[in-house]
GROMACS .gro file of C-alpha atoms in nm:
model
  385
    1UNK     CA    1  -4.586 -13.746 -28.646
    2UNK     CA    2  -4.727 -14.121 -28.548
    3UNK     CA    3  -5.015 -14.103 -28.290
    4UNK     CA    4  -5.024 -14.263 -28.007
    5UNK     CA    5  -5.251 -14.571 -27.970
    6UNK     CA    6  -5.470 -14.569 -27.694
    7UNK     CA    7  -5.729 -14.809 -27.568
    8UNK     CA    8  -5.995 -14.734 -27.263
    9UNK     CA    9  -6.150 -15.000 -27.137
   10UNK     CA   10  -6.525 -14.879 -26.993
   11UNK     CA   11  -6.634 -14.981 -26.634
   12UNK     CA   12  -6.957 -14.974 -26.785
   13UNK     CA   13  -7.180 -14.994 -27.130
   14UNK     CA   14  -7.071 -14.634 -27.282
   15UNK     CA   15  -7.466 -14.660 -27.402
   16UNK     CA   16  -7.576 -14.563 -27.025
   17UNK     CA   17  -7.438 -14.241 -27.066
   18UNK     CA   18  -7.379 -14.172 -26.689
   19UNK     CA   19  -7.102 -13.969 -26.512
   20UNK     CA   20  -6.834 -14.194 -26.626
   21UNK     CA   21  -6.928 -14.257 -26.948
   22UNK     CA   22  -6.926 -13.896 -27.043
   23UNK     CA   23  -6.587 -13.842 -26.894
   24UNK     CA   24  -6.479 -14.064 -27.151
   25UNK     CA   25  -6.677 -13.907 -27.414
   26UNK     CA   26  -6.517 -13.580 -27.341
   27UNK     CA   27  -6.162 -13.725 -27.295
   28UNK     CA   28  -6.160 -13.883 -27.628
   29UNK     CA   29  -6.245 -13.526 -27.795
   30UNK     CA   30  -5.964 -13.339 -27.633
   31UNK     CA   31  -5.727 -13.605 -27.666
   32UNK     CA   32  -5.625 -13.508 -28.016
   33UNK     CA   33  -5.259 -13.644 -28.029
   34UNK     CA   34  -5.369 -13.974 -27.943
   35UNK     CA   35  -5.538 -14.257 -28.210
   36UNK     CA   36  -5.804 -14.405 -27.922
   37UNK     CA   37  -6.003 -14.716 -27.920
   38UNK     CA   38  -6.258 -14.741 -27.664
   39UNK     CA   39  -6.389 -15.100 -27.605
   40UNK     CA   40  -6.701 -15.128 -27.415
   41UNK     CA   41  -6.915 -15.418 -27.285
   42UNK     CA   42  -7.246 -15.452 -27.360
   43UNK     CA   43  -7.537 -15.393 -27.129
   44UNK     CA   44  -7.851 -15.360 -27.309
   45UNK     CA   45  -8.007 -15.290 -26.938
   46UNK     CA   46  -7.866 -15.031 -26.861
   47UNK     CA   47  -7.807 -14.848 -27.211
   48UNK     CA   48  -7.995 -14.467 -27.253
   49UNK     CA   49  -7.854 -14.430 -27.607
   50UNK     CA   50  -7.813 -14.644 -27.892
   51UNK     CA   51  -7.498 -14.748 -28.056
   52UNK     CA   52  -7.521 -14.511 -28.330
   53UNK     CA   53  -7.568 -14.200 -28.097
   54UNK     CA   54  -7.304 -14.293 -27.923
   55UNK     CA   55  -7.095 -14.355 -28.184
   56UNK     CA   56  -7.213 -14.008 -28.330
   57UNK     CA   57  -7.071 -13.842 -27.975
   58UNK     CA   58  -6.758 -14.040 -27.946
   59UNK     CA   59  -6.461 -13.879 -28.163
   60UNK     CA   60  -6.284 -14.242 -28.167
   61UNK     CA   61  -6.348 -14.600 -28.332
   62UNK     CA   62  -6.590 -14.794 -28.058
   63UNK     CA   63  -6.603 -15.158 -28.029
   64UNK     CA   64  -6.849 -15.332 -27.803
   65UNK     CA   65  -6.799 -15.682 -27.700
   66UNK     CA   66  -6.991 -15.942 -27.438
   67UNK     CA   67  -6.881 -16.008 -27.067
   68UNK     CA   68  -7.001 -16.331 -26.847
   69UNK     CA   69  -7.115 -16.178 -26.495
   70UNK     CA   70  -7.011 -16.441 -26.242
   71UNK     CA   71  -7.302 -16.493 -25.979
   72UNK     CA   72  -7.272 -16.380 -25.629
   73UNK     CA   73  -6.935 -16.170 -25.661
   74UNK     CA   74  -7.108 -15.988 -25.981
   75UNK     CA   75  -6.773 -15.956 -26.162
   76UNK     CA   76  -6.762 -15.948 -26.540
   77UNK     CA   77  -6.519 -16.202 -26.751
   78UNK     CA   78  -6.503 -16.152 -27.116
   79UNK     CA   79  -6.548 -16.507 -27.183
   80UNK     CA   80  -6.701 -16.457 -27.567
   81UNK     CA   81  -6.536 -16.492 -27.910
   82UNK     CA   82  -6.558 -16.105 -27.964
   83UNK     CA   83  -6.365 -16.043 -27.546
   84UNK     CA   84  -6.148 -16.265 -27.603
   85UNK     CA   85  -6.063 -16.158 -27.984
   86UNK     CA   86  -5.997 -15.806 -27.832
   87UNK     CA   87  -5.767 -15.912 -27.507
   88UNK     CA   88  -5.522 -16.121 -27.797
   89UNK     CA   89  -5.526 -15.746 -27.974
   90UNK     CA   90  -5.385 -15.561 -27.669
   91UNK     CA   91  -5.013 -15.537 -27.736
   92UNK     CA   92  -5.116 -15.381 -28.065
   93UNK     CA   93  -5.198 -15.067 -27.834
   94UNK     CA   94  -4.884 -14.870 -27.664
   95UNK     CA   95  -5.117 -14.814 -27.346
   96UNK     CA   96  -5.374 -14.956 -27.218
   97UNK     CA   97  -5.650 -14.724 -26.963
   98UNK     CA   98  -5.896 -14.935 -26.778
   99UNK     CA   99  -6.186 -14.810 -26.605
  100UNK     CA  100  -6.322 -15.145 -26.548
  101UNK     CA  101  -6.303 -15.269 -26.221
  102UNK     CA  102  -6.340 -15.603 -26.294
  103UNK     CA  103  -6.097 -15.808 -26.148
  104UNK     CA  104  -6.122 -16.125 -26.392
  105UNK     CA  105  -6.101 -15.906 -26.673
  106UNK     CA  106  -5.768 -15.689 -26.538
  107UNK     CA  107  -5.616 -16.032 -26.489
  108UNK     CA  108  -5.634 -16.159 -26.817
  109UNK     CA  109  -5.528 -15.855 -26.934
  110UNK     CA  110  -5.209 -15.843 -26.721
  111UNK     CA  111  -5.134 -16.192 -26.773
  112UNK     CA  112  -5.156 -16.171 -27.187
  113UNK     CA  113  -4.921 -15.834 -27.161
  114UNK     CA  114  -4.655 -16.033 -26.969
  115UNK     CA  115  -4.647 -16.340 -27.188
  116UNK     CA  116  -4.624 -16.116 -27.506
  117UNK     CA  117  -4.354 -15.916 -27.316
  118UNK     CA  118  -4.511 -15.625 -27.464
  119UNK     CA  119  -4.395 -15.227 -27.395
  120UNK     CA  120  -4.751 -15.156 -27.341
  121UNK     CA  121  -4.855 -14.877 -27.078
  122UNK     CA  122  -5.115 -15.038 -26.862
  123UNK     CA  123  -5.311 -14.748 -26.630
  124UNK     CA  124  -5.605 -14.819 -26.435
  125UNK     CA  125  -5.837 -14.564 -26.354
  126UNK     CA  126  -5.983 -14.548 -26.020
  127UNK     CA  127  -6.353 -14.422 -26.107
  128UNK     CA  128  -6.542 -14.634 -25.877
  129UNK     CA  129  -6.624 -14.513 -25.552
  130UNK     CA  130  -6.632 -14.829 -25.397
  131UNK     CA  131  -6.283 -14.886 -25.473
  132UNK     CA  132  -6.102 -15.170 -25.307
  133UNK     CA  133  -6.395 -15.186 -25.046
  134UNK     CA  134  -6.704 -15.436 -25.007
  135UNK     CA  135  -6.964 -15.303 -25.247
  136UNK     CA  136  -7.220 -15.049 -25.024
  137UNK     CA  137  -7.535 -15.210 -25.206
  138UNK     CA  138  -7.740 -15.464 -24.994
  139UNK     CA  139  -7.703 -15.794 -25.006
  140UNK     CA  140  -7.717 -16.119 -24.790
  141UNK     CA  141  -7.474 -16.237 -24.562
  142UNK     CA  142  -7.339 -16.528 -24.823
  143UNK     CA  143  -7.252 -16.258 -25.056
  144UNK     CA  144  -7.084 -16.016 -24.791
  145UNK     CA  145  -6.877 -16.290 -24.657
  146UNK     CA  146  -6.795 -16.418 -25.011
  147UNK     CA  147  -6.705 -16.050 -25.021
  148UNK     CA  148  -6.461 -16.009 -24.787
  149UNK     CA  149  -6.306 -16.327 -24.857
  150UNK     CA  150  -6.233 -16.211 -25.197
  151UNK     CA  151  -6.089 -15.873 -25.109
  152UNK     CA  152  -5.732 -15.989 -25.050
  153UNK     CA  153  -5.780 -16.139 -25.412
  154UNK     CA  154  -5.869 -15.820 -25.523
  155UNK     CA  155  -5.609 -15.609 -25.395
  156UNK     CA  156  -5.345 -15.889 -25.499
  157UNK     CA  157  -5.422 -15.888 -25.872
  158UNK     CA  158  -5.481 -15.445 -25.889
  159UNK     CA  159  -5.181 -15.404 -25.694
  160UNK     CA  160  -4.990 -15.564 -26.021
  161UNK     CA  161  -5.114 -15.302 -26.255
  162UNK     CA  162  -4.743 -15.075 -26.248
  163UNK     CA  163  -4.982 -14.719 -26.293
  164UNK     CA  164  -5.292 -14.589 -26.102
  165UNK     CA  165  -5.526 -14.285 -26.197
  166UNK     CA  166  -5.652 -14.097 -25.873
  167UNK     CA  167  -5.931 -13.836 -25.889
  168UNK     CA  168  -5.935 -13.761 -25.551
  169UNK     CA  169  -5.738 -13.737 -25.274
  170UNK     CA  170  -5.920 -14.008 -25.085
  171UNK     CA  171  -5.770 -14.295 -25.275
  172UNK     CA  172  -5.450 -14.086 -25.341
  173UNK     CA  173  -5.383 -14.162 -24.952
  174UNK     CA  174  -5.562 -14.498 -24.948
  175UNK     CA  175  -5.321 -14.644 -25.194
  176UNK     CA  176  -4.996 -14.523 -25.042
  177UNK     CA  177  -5.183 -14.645 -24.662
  178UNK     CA  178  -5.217 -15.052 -24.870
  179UNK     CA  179  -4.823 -14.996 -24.966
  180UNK     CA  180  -4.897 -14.982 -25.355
  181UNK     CA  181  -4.556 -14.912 -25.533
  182UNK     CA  182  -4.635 -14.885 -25.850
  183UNK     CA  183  -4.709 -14.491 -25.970
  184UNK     CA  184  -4.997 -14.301 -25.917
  185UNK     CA  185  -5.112 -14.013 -26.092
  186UNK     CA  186  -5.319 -13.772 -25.902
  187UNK     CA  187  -5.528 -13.579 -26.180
  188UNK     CA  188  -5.911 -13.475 -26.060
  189UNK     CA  189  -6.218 -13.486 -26.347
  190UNK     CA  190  -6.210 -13.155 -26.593
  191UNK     CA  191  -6.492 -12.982 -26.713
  192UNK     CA  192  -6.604 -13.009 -27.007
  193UNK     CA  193  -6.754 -12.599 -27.063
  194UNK     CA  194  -6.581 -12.304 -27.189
  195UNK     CA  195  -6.621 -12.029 -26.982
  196UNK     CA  196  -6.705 -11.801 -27.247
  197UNK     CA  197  -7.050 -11.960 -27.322
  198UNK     CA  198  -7.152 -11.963 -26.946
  199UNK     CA  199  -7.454 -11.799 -26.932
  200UNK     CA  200  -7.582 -11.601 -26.548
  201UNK     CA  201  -7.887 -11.522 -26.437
  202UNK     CA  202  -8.022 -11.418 -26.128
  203UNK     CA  203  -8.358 -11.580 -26.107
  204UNK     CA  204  -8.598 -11.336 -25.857
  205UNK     CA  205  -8.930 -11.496 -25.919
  206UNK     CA  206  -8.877 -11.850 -25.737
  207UNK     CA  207  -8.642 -12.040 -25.577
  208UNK     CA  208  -8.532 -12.352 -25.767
  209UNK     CA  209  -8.334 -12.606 -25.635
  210UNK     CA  210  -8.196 -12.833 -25.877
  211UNK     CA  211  -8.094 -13.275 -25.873
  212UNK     CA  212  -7.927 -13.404 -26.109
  213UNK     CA  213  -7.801 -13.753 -26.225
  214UNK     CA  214  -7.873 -14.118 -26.258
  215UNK     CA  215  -8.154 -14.249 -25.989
  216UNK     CA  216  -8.012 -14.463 -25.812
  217UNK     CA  217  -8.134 -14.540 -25.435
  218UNK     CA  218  -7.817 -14.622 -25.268
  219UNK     CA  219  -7.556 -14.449 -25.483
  220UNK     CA  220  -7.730 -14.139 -25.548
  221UNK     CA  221  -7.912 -14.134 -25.164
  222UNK     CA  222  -8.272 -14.101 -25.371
  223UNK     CA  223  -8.426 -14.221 -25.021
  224UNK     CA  224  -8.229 -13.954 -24.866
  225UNK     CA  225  -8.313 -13.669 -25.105
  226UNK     CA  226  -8.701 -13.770 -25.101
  227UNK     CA  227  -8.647 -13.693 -24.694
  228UNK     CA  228  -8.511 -13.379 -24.775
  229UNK     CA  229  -8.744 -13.263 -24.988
  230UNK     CA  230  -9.072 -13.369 -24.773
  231UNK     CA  231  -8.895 -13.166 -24.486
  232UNK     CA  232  -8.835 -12.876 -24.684
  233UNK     CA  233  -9.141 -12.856 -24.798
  234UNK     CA  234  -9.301 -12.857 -24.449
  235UNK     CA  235  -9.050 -12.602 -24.359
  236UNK     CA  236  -9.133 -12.374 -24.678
  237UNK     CA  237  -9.385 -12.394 -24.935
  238UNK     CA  238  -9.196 -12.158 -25.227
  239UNK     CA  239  -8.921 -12.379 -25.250
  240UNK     CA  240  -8.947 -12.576 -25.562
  241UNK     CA  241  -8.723 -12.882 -25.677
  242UNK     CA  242  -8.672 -12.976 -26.047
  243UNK     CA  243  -8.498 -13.326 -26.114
  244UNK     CA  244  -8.346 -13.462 -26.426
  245UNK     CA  245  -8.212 -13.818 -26.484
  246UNK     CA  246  -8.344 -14.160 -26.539
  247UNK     CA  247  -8.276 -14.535 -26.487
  248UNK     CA  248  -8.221 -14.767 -26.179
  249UNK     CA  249  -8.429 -14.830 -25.843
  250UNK     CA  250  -8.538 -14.448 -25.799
  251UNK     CA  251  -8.718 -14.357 -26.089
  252UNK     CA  252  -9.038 -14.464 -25.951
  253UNK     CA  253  -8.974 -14.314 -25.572
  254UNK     CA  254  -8.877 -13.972 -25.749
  255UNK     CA  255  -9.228 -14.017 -25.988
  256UNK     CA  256  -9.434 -14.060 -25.646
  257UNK     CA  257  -9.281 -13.763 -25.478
  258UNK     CA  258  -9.330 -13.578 -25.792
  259UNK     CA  259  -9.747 -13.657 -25.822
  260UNK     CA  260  -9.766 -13.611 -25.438
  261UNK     CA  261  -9.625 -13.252 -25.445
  262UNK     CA  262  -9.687 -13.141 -25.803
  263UNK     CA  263  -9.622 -12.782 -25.673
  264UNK     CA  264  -9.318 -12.829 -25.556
  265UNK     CA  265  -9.132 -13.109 -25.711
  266UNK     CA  266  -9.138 -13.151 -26.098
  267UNK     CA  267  -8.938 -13.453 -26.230
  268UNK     CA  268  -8.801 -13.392 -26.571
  269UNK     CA  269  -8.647 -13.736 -26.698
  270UNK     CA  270  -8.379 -13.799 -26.866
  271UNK     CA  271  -8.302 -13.424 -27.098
  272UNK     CA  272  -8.104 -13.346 -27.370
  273UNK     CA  273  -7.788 -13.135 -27.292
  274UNK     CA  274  -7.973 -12.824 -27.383
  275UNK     CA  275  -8.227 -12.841 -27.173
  276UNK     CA  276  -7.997 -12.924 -26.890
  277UNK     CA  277  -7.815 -12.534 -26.953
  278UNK     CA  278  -8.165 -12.429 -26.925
  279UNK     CA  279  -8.202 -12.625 -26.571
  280UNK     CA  280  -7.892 -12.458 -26.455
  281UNK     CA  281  -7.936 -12.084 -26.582
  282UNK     CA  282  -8.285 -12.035 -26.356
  283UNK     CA  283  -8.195 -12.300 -26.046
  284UNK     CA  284  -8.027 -12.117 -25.756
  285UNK     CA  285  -7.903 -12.398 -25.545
  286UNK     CA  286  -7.782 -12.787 -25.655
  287UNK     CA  287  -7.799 -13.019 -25.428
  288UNK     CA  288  -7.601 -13.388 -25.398
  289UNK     CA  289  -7.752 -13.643 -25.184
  290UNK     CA  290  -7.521 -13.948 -25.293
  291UNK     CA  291  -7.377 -14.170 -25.035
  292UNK     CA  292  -7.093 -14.227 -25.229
  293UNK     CA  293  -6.897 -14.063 -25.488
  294UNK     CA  294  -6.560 -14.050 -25.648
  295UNK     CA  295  -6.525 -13.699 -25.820
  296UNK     CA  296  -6.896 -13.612 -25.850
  297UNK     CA  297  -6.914 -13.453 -26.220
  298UNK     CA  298  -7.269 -13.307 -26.145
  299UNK     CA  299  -7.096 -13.111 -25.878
  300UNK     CA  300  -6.843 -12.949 -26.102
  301UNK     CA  301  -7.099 -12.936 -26.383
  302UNK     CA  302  -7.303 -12.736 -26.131
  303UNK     CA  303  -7.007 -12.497 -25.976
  304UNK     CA  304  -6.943 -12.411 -26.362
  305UNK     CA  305  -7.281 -12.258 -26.417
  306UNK     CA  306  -7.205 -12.074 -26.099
  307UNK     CA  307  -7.446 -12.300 -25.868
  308UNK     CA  308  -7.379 -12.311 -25.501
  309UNK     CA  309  -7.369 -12.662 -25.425
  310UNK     CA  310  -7.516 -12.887 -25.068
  311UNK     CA  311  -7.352 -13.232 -25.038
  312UNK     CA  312  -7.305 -13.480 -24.773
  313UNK     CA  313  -6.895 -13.460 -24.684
  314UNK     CA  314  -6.809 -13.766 -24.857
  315UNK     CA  315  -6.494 -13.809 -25.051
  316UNK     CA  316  -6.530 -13.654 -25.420
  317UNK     CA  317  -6.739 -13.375 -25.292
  318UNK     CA  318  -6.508 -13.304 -24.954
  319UNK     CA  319  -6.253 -13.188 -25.270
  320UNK     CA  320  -6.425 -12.997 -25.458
  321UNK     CA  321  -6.623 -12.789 -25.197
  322UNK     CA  322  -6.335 -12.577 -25.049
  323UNK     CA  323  -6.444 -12.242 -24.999
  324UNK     CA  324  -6.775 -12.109 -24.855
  325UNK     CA  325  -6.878 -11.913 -25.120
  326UNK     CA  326  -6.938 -12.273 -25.325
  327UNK     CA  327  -7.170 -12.429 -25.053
  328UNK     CA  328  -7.191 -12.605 -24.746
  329UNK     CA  329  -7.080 -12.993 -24.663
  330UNK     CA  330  -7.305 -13.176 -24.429
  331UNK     CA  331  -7.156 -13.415 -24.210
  332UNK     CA  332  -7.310 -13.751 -24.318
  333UNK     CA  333  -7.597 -13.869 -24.376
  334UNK     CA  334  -7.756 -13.587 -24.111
  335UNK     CA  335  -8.109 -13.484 -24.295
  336UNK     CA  336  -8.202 -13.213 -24.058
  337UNK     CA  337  -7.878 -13.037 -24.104
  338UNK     CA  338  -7.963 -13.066 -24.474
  339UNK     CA  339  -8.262 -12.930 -24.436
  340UNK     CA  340  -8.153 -12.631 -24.258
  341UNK     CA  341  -7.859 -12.548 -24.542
  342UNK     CA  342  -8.128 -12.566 -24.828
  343UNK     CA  343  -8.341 -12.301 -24.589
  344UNK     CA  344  -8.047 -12.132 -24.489
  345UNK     CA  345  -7.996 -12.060 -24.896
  346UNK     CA  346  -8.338 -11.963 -24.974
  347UNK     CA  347  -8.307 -11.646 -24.710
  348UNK     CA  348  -7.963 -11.566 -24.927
  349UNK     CA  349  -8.190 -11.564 -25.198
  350UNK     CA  350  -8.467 -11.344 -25.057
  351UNK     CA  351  -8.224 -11.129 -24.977
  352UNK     CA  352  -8.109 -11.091 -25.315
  353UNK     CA  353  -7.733 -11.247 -25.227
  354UNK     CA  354  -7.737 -11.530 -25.454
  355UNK     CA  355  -7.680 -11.277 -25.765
  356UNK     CA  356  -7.490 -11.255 -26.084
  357UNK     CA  357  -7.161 -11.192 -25.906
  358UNK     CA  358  -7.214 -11.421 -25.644
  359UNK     CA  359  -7.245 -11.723 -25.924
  360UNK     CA  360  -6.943 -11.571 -26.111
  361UNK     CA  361  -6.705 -11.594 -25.814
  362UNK     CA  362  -6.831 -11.935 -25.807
  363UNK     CA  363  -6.761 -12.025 -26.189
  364UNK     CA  364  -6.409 -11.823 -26.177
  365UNK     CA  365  -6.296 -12.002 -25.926
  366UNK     CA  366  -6.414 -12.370 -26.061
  367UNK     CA  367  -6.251 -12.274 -26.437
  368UNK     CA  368  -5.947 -12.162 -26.222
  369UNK     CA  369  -5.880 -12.503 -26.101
  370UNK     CA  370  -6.047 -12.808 -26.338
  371UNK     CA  371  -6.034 -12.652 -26.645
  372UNK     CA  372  -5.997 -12.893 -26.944
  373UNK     CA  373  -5.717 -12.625 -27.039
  374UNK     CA  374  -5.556 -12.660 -26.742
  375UNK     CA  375  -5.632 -13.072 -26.610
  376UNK     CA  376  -5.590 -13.221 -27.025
  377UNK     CA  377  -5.206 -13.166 -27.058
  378UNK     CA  378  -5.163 -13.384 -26.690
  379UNK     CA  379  -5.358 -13.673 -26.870
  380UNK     CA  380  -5.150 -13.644 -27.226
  381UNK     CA  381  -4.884 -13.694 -27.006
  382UNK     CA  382  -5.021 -13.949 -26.818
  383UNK     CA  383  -5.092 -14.177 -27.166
  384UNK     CA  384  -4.781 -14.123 -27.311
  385UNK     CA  385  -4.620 -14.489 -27.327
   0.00000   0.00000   0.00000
């Protein structure tokens, strides 16, 4: 039976290794009916891994090619012999996912697709929490305007692509509120555990509350979570805070909190896999802090190892947190009321309540609803030209 040919197009450098470049990881090893090409730009910035342990990860061929950023707006253009050798290669594929953003990029891709009148399933996938609004990060007031100006643009040229990938039901409403006609596939992130291998443990000798993820300031709320933590800590010295992760604007804030409260906070880096089980077998709490999210994977990453989870109520979170048995949702960006839920925990955990079959109500019911078992079959579908 002839595979299908898939491409993905990366929002990012798959070398980075964040949240989004692991979903693809993980897609492309499930996706076994499928012969997939994943083309990613290159970043050296921003890359944690090297080609060849990326390549050693990814079950599919990998091609990385160069993007022009264009100043001010920050969008990427694959202006370069080996972007613009790939774009003439497209109809080759019978559909096309795109996690990219980039606007420049998704019209030359639409445009070279209609003039090869091509069968070609284009899909983009709506990973970026920003989605069709000015970018959160600061900037001046040239940029913001330049911003707005170029929204209409924006929505113009994504509003051509004929199939959209929702994880949440945030943009699920969003796009249907703009009048997008095209279709839209509502299928949330999977996780990438089997339940089997879950180990639980009741840890009784401290209380660890765990952060996870890339360090970013404004994405990941690092300036918010460094509030937290100095609050907790006045509240209750046996609390203790381990975070993992690397990269970006926070490293050094999370470093400083670290050497100013080396009792209480230990920063691990950036750890392998294994050592991240480890993290999540003795912690007894997770905690988000981002500002913005669009299907948090560290939260269902957390929920599977039978975590309760604290996040603002943003939307990615806001879905996954349903029940109170899986944690508490803080109405944004309200540090006090954070404060109290992390304290509110630690007497559940004195009390001995955070226990084996507290964490295993919490895993059952996470496996119940984003297991790769059940969310992979929605997505074969999805890719089917």
């Amino acid at each position: 039976m002839k595979k299908t040919k898939l491409a993905i197009f990366t929002g990012s450098d798959l070398r980075s290794f964040g949240g989004g470049e692991k979903y693809i990881v993980e897609l492309c090893k499930r996706l076994k009916a499928f012969d997939i090409t994943v083309f990613s730009y290159e970043d050296d910035k921003s890359a944690r891994l090297s080609k060849s342990e990326i390549k050693a990860l990814l079950k599919a061929e990998i091609k990385f090619f160069r993007s022009f950023t264009i100043p001010i707006l920050k969008e990427r253009i694959p202006f370069s012999f080996s972007g613009l050798k790939i774009l003439s290669n497209l109809d080759a594929f019978d559909s096309i996912y795109v996690t990219d953003p980039s606007v420049p990029t998704i019209f030359m891709m639409l445009m070279y697709l209609k003039m090869k009148r091509t069968r070609t399933k284009m899909i983009f996938g709506i990973h970026d929490p920003g989605f069709l609004r000015i970018r959160p990060q600061k900037s001046n007031l040239s940029r913001r305007m330049l911003l707005y100006l170029y929204r209409p643009i924006q929505k113009a040229i994504l509003f051509k692509i004929p199939n959209m990938h929702v994880i949440n039901t945030f943009d699920l409403r969003l796009l249907k509120e703009l009048g997008y006609k095209g279709k839209i596939y509502y299928i949330p992130n999977f996780l990438y555990y089997n339940v089997n291998y879950i180990r639980v443990k009741q840890n009784k000798k401290e209380f660890m509350v765990l952060f996870g993820g890339r360090l970013s300031v404004y994405h990941k709320g690092i300036d918010l979570l460094i509030k937290v933590i100095q609050e907790v800590i006045k509240a209750n010295k046996n609390i203790r805070f381990h975070i993992f992760g690397s990269g970006k604007d926070g490293q050094e804030l999370v470093e400083a909190l670290s050497d100013k409260y080396p009792s209480n906070v230990k920063y691990l880096g950036f750890i392998s896999s294994g050592q991240i089980e480890d993290e999540y077998l003795n912690a007894s709490l997770y905690i988000m802090t981002s500002r913005t999210e669009a299907f948090p994977l560290a939260v269902l990453e957390a929920q599977a190892h039978g975590l309760p989870v604290i996040a603002f109520d943003i939307k990615g979170p806001h879905d996954i947190i349903k029940k109170d048995f899986q944690g508490k949702l803080i109405e944004p960006f309200k540090i006090e009321d954070f404060v109290e839920a992390i304290l509110y925990y630690y007497k559940l955990w004195e009390a001995g309540k955070i226990s084996k079959n507290h964490k295993r109500q919490i895993i059952n019911y996470i496996f119940n609803n984003y297991s790769a078992k059940k969310i992979i079959p929605k997505l074969e579908k999805m890719f089917m030209s």
